[in-house]
XYZ file of C-alpha atoms in Angstrom:
555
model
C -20.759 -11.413 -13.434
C -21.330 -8.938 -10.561
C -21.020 -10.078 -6.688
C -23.819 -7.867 -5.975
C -26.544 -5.922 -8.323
C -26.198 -2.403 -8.007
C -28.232 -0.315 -10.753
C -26.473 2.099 -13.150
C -27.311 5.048 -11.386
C -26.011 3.818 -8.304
C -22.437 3.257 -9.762
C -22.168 6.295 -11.347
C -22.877 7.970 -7.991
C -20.631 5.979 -6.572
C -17.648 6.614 -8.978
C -18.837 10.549 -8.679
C -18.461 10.317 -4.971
C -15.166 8.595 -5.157
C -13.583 11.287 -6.986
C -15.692 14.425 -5.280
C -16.081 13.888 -1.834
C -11.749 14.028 -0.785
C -12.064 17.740 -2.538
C -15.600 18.427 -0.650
C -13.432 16.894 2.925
C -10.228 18.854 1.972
C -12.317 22.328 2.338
C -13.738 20.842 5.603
C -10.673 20.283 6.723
C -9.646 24.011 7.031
C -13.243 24.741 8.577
C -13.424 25.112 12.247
C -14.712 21.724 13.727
C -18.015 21.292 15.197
C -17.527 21.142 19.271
C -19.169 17.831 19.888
C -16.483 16.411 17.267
C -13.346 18.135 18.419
C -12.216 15.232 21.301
C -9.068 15.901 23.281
C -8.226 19.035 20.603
C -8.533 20.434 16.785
C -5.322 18.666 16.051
C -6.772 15.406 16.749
C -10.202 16.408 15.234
C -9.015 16.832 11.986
C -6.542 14.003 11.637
C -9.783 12.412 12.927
C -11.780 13.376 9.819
C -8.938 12.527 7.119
C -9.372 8.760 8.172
C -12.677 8.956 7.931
C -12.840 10.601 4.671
C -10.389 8.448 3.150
C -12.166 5.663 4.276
C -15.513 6.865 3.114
C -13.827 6.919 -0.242
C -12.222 3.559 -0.090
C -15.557 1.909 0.926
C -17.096 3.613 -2.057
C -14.304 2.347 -4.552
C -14.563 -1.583 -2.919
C -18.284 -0.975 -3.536
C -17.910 0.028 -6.908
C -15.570 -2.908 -7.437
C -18.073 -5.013 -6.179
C -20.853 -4.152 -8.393
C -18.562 -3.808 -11.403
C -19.199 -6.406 -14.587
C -16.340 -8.445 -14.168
C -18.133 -10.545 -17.270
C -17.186 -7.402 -19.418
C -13.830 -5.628 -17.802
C -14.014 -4.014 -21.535
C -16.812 -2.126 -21.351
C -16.791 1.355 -19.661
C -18.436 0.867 -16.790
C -20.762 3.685 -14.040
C -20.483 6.114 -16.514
C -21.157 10.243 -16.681
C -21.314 12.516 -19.431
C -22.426 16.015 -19.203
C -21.388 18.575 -21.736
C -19.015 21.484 -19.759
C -18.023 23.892 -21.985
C -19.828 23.171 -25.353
C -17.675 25.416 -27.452
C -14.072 23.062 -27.200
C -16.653 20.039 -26.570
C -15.564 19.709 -23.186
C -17.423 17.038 -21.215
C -17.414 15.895 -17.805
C -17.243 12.167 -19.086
C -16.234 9.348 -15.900
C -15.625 6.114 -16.512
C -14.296 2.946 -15.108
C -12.679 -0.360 -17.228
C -10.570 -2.944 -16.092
C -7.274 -0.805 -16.683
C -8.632 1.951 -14.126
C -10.372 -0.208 -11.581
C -7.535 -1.448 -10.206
C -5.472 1.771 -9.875
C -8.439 3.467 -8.081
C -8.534 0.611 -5.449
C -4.683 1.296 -5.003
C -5.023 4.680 -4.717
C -7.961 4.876 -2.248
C -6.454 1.880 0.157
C -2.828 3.307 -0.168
C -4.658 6.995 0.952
C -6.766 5.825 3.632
C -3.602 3.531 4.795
C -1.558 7.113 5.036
C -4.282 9.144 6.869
C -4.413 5.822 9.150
C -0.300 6.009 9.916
C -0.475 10.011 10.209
C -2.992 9.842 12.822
C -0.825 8.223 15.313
C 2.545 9.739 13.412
C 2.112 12.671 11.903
C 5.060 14.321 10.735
C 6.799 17.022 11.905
C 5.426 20.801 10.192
C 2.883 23.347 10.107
C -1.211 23.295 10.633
C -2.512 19.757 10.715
C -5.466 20.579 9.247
C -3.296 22.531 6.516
C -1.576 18.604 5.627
C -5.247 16.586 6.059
C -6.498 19.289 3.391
C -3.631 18.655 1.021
C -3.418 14.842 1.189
C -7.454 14.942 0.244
C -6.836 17.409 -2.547
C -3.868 15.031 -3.641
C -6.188 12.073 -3.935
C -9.048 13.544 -5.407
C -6.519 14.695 -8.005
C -5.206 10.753 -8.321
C -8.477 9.519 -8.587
C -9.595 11.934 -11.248
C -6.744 11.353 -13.315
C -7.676 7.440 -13.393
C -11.796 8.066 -14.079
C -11.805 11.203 -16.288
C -12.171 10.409 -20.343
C -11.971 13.401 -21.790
C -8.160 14.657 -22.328
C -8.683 18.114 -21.242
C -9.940 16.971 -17.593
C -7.328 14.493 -18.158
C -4.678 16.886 -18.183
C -6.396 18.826 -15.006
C -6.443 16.267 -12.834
C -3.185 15.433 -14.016
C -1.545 18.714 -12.671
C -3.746 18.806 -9.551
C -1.802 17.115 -7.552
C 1.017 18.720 -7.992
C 0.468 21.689 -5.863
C -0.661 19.317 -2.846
C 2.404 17.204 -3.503
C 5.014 20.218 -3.725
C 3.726 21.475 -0.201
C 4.194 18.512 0.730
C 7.683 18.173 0.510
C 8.369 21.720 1.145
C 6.344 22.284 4.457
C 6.602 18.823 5.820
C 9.658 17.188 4.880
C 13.459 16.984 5.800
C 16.316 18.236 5.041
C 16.893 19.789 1.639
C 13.146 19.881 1.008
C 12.528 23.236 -0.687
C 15.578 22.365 -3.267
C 14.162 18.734 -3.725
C 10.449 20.391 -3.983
C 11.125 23.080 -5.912
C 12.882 20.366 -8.576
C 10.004 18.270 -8.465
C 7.861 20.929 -9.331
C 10.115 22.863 -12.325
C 10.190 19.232 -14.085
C 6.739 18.347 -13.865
C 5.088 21.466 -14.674
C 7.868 21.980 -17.476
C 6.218 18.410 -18.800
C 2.996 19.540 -18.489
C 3.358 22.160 -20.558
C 4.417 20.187 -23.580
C 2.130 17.823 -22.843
C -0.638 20.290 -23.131
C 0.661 21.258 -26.553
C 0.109 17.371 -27.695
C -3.548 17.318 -26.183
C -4.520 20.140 -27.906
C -3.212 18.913 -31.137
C -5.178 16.052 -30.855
C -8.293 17.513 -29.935
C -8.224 20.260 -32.670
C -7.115 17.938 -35.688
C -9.523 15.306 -34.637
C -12.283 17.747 -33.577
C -12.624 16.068 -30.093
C -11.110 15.669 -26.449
C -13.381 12.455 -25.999
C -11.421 9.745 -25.105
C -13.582 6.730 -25.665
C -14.354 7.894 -29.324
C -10.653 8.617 -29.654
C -9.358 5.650 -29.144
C -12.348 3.893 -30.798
C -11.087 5.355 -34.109
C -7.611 4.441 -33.321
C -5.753 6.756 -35.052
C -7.606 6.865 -38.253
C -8.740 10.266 -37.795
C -4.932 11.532 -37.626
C -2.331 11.807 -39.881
C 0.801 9.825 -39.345
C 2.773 13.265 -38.605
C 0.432 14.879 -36.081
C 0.839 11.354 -34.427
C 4.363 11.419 -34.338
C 4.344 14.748 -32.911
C 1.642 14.288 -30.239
C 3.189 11.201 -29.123
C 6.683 13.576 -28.566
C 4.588 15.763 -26.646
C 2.112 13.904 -24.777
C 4.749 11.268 -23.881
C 7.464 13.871 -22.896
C 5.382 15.020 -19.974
C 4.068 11.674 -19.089
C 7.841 10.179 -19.272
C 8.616 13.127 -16.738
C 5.990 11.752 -13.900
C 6.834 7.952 -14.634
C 9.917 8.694 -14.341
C 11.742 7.672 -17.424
C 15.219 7.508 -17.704
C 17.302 10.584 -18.229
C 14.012 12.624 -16.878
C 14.351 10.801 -13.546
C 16.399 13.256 -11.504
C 13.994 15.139 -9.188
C 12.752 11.545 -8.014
C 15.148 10.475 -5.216
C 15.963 14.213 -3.892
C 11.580 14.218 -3.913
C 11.841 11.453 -1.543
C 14.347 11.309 0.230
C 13.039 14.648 1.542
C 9.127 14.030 1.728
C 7.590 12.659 4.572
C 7.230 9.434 5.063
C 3.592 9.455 3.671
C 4.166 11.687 0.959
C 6.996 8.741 -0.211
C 4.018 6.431 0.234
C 1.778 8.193 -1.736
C 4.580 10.061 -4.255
C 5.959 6.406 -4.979
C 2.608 4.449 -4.660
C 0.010 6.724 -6.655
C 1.659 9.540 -8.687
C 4.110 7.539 -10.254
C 1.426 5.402 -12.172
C -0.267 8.718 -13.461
C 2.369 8.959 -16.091
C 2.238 5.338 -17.553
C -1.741 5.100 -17.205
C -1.490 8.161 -19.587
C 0.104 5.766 -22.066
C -1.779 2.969 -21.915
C -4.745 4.919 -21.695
C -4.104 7.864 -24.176
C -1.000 7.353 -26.565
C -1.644 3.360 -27.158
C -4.947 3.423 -28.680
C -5.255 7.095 -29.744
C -1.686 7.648 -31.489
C -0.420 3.856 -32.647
C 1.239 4.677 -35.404
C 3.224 7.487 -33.550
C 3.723 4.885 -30.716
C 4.966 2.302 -33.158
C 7.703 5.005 -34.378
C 8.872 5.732 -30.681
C 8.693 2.470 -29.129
C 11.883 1.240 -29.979
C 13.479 4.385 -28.042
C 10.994 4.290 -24.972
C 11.885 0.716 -25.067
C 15.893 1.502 -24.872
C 15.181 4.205 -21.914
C 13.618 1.769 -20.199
C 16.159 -0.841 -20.400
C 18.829 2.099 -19.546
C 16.651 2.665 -16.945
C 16.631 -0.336 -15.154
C 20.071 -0.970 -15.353
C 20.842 2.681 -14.123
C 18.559 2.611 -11.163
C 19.637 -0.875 -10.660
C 23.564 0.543 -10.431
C 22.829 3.555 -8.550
C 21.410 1.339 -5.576
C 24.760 -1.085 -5.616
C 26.201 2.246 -5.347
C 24.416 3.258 -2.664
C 24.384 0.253 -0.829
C 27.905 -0.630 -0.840
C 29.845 0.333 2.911
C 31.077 3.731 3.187
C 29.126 4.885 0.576
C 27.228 6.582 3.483
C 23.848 5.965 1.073
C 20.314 6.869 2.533
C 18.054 3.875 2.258
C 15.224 6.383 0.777
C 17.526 7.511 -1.557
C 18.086 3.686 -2.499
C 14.677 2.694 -2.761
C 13.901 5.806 -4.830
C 16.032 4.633 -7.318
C 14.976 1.003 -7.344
C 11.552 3.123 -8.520
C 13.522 4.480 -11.472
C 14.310 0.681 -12.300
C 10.718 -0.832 -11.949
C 8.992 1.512 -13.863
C 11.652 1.222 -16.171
C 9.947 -2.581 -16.796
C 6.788 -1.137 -16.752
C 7.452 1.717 -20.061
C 9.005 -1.474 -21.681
C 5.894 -3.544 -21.546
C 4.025 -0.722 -22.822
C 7.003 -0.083 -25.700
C 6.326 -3.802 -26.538
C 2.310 -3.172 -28.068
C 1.251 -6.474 -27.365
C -1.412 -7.505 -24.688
C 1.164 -9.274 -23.147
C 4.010 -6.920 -22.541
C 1.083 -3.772 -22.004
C -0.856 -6.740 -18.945
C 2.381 -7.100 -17.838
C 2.975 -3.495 -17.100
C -0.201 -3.216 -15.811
C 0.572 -5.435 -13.056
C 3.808 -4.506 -12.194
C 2.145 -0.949 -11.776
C -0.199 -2.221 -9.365
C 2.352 -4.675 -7.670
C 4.845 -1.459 -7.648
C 2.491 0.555 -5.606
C 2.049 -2.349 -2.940
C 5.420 -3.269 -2.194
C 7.436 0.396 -2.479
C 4.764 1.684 -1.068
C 5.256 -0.836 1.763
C 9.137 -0.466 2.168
C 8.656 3.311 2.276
C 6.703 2.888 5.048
C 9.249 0.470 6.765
C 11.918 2.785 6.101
C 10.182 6.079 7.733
C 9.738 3.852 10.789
C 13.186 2.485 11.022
C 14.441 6.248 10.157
C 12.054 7.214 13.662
C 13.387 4.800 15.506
C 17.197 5.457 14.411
C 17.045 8.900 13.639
C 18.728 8.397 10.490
C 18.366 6.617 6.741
C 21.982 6.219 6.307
C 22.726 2.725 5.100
C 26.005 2.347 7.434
C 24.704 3.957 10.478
C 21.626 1.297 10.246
C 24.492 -1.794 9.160
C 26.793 -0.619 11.874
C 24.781 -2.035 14.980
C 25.524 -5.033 16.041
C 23.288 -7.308 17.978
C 22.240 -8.859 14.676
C 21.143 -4.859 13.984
C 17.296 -5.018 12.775
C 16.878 -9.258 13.055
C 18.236 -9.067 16.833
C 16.567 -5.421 18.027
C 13.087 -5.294 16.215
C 12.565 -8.671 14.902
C 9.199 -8.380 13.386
C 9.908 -5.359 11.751
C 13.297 -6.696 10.429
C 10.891 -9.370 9.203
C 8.746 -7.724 7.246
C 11.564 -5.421 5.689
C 13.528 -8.586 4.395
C 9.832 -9.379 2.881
C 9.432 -6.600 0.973
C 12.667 -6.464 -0.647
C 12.543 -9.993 -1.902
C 9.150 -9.143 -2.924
C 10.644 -6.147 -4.485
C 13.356 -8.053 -6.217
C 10.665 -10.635 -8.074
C 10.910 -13.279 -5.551
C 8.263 -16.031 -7.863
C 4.886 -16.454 -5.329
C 4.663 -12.445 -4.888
C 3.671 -9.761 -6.561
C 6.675 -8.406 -8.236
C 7.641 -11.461 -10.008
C 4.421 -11.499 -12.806
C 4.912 -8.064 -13.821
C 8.634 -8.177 -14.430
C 8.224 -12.215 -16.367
C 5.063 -10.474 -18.222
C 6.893 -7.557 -19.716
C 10.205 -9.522 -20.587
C 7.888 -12.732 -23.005
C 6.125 -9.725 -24.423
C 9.877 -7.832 -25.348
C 10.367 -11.496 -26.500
C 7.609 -11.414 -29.040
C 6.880 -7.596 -30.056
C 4.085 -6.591 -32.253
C 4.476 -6.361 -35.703
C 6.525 -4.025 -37.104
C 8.825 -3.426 -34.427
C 12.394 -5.202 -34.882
C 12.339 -8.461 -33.351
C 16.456 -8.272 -32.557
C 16.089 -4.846 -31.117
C 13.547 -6.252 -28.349
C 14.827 -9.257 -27.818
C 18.039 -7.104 -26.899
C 15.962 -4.907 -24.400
C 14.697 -7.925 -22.866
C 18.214 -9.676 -22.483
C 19.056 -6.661 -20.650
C 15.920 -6.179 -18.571
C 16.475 -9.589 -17.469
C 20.155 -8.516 -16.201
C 18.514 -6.004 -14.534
C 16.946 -8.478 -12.884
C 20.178 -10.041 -11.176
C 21.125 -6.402 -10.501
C 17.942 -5.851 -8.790
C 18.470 -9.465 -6.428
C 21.789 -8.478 -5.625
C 20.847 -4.978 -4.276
C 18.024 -5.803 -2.465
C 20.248 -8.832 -0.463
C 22.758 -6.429 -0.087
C 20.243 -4.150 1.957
C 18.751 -6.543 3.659
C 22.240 -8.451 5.108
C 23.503 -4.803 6.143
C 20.491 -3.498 7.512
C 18.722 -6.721 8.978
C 21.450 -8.858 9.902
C 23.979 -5.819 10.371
C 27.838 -5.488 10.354
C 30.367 -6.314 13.052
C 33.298 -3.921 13.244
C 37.210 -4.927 12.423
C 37.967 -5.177 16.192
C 34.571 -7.469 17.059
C 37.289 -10.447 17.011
C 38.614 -9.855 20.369
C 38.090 -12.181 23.189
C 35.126 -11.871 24.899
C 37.284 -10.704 28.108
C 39.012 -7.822 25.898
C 35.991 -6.426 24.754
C 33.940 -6.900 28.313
C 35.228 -3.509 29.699
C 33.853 -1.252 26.542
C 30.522 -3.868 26.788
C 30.525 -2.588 30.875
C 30.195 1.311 29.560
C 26.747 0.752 27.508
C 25.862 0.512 24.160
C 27.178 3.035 21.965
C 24.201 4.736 20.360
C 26.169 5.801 17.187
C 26.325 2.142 15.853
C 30.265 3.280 14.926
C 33.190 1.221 14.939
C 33.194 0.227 18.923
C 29.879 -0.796 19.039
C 28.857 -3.214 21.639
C 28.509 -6.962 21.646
C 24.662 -8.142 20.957
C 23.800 -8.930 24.603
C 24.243 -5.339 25.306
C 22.463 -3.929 22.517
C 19.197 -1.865 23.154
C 16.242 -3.389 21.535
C 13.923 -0.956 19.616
C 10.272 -0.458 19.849
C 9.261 -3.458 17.159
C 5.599 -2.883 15.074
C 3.539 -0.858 16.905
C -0.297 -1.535 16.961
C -1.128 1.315 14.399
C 1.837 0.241 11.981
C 0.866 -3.019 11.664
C -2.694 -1.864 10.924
C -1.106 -0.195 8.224
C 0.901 -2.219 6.947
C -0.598 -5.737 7.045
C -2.817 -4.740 4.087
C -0.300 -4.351 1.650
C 1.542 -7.374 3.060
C -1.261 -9.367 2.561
C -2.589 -7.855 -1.138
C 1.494 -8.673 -2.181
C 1.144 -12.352 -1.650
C -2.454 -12.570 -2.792
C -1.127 -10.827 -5.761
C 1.518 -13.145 -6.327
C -0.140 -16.283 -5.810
C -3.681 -15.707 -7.588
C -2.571 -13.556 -10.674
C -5.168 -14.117 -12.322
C -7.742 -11.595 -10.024
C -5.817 -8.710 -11.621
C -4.697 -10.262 -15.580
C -8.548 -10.951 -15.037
C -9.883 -7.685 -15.350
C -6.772 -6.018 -17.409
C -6.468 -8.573 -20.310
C -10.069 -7.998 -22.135
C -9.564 -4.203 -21.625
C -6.194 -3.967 -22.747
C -6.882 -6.550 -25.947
C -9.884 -4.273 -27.120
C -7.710 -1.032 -26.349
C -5.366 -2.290 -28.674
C -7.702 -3.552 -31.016
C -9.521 -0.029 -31.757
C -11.623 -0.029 -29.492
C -13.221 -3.690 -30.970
C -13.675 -6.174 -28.082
């Protein structure tokens, strides 16, 4: 079923111009603009044409969606393939299923949402049209990585974004950003490199880099050794973008110094690169090397989610003087800790399951990352006990919409049932519960006992945040009689939020959602709780795809 006909040649134009035209508008971007289209100045002008090339491209993608076969989410859908470099059998092969559908959608909205916010906020740095260029280059990147099938323009688009990304962070960012880009750079290109290694042994001991025919043979084609050793490689580098647990570390100094858009997008888009590559790649081209590592991706990921889950209480606790980016990077760390253990389980439940949490990962961090940049404008500061020092009910009494919608994305975040984190998370955990065969029952029902614990550790963080920062802390002293404390309250509020601060009634309000914000922001709001409540839109297209995927490529 299709909501409206659109002929072949149509989508595979479309899916072309979804992944061309940010590249084609990134070099535009640097060009002078035309005078009719320059408005009040170039600044302006070229901010000006990011939204409307990112929204170009996200009309394309909901059009593609549109006239996608949702009858037959299994099939490879608008696709192109057009031999490149004949002597490695290189093709320029695009192609869209139910896995990638989804992920492009998230990628173009979350994009166009960014370009939206930097219009009206665009961080402090260099050129403008210098940080239009590189978010366009960044997405084009994103999207390739999600439509390419062949492995070598796989790995390509893979380390495209990287440059954009690492600029990024270094030109636009905060403090400590050329330590925290340089980081994020050394470990991801270090990845890469190994992960090159595993393509390449793929493509030269099965004799092709075609995706679709390698996963159609499933394996057969390979030896059980090459597959142990390409899954090694392949999954080193991919572990190092997830990020997997111990190969986490350059993700919260990455965002606690990127911009708040660049968290949006680092967070919301890059992230899922690394486990589309194993759903995509290692699942149904390397199974019996998957089946031999599982059991240890499964036990990072567990370790994972506990350890991000830890390192939040950590942060959140008072006086730990924690950054709320810095806490919300490392809730990432957790999540996609549940998402590499559905994909460790094999089964079409556990591998749906981390499907959706991807997609429901994106949404809601993507969300809070944007709450937190705005509450770090309007504060001047991230730090956890300057925000839960302010009294006047901090957040709930001085912005009360935005408080709001904070204390809804961290429930969301935490699996709250009737939103989008909860499927994800429940998915994973029954298919830990019932592994595929030939992976030790005990060992994953272990994993999951512990994933669930991660669970509670993930609740009680989340609370925490949202009592301090929402609700906010009264100092020792704030018992005094009214009539002791009415001579500081005379003196004005005390900016610093410190011990001393002032009662509520003279607490400064703060500007609450702008017009622009909530523009923003009210998408992903919205897509959380559809999400949660209709699940089956996304299990919808993901299920056939992922049961023929790990069938051999038989539907």
């Amino acid at each position: 079923m299709t909501v409206i006909d659109i002929s072949a040649s149509v989508m595979q134009f479309l899916l072309a111009f979804v992944v061309v035209a940010p590249l084609l508008g990134a070099v535009a971007a640097l060009l002078p603009a035309p005078p009719g289209l320059k408005g009040k100045s170039p600044d302006q002008a070229v901010l000006r044409h990011g939204v409307t090339v990112t929204g170009a491209v996200l009309i394309a993608t909901i059009v593609l969606a549109v006239g996608f076969d949702h009858d037959h989410p299994a099939t490879m859908q608008a696709t192109t393939d057009i031999s490149w470099i004949p002597a490695l059998d290189v093709r320029i092969h695009l192609g869209i299923d139910g896995i990638s559908l989804p992920l492009l959608l998230l990628t173009a909205l979350l994009t166009f949402l960014c370009a939206l916010y930097s219009y009206f906020k665009l961080p402090a740095g260099p050129s403008p049209k210098a940080f239009v260029a590189l978010v366009l280059v960044l997405e084009s990147g994103t999207l390739a990585t999600f439509a390419v099938l062949d492995l070598l323009l796989f790995f390509l688009a893979f380390e495209m974004v990287l440059i954009p990304m690492y600029f990024l962070i270094a030109r636009w960012g905060g403090g400590q950003r050329q330590a925290a880009a340089w980081k994020f750079i050394l470990y991801t290109l270090l990845g890469s490199v190994v992960m090159l290694l595993g393509i390449l042994l793929i493509g030269l001991k099965s004799g092709t880099f075609d995706m679709v025919a390698l996963a159609t043979d499933n394996g057969r084609g390979l030896t059980t050794s090459v597959q142990v050793i390409a899954v090694l490689a392949i999954g080193l580098g991919l572990a190092v973008k997830t990020p997997m647990w111990p190969l986490h570390s350059w993700l919260p100094d990455a965002h606690t110094a990127a911009p708040t858009v660049g968290s949006v997008l680092l967070a919301g888009v890059l992230l899922k690169m690394g486990t589309y590559g194993f759903v995509r790649i290692l699942l149904p081209i390397a199974p019996d090397g998957m089946r031999t590592f599982a059991p240890y991706l499964a036990a990072f990921a567990v370790v994972g989610i506990v350890y991000g889950s830890l390192a939040c209480l950590a942060l959140a606790r008072t006086g730990a003087k924690g950054d709320l980016k810095r806490l919300i990077a490392y809730s990432s760390v957790g999540h996609m800790g549940f998402v590499l253990l559905g994909i460790a389980t094999m089964t079409p439940t556990g591998v749906n399951g981390a499907l959706f949490a991807n997609i429901a990962h994106g949404l809601i961090t993507g969300l809070l990352f944007f709450l937190v940049g705005a509450i770090k404008d309007r504060y001047g500061t991230a730090d956890l006990d300057t925000l839960a020092g302010a009294t006047g009910a901090a957040l709930y009494g001085r912005a009360p919409r935005l408080g709001a919608l904070l204390a809804f994305a961290a429930i969301a975040s935490l699996g709250l049932p009737g939103l989008a984190g909860f499927w994800g998370e429940m998915l994973t955990l029954f298919g830990a519960y019932s592994p595929a065969e030939g992976l030790s029952r005990p060992a994953f029902r272990t994993f999951m006992a512990i994933g669930a614990f991660g669970t509670l550790l993930t609740a009680a963080y989340m609370l925490i945040v949202v009592r301090r920062v929402c609700m906010g802390e009264h100092p020792p002293h704030s018992r005094l009689s009214p009539d002791d404390r009415a001579p500081q309250a005379a003196d004005g509020p005390d900016p610093s939020g410190a011990a001393g601060a002032r009662p509520a009634a003279t607490t400064p309000q703060l500007a609450d959602i702008q017009t622009y914000e909530a523009a923003a922001w009210t998408p992903l709001a919205a897509l959380t709780v559809l999400a949660g409540l209709w699940p089956a839109v996304l299990l919808g297209l993901t299920d056939p795809a992922v049961q023929k995927l790990l069938a051999g490529g038989k539907s």
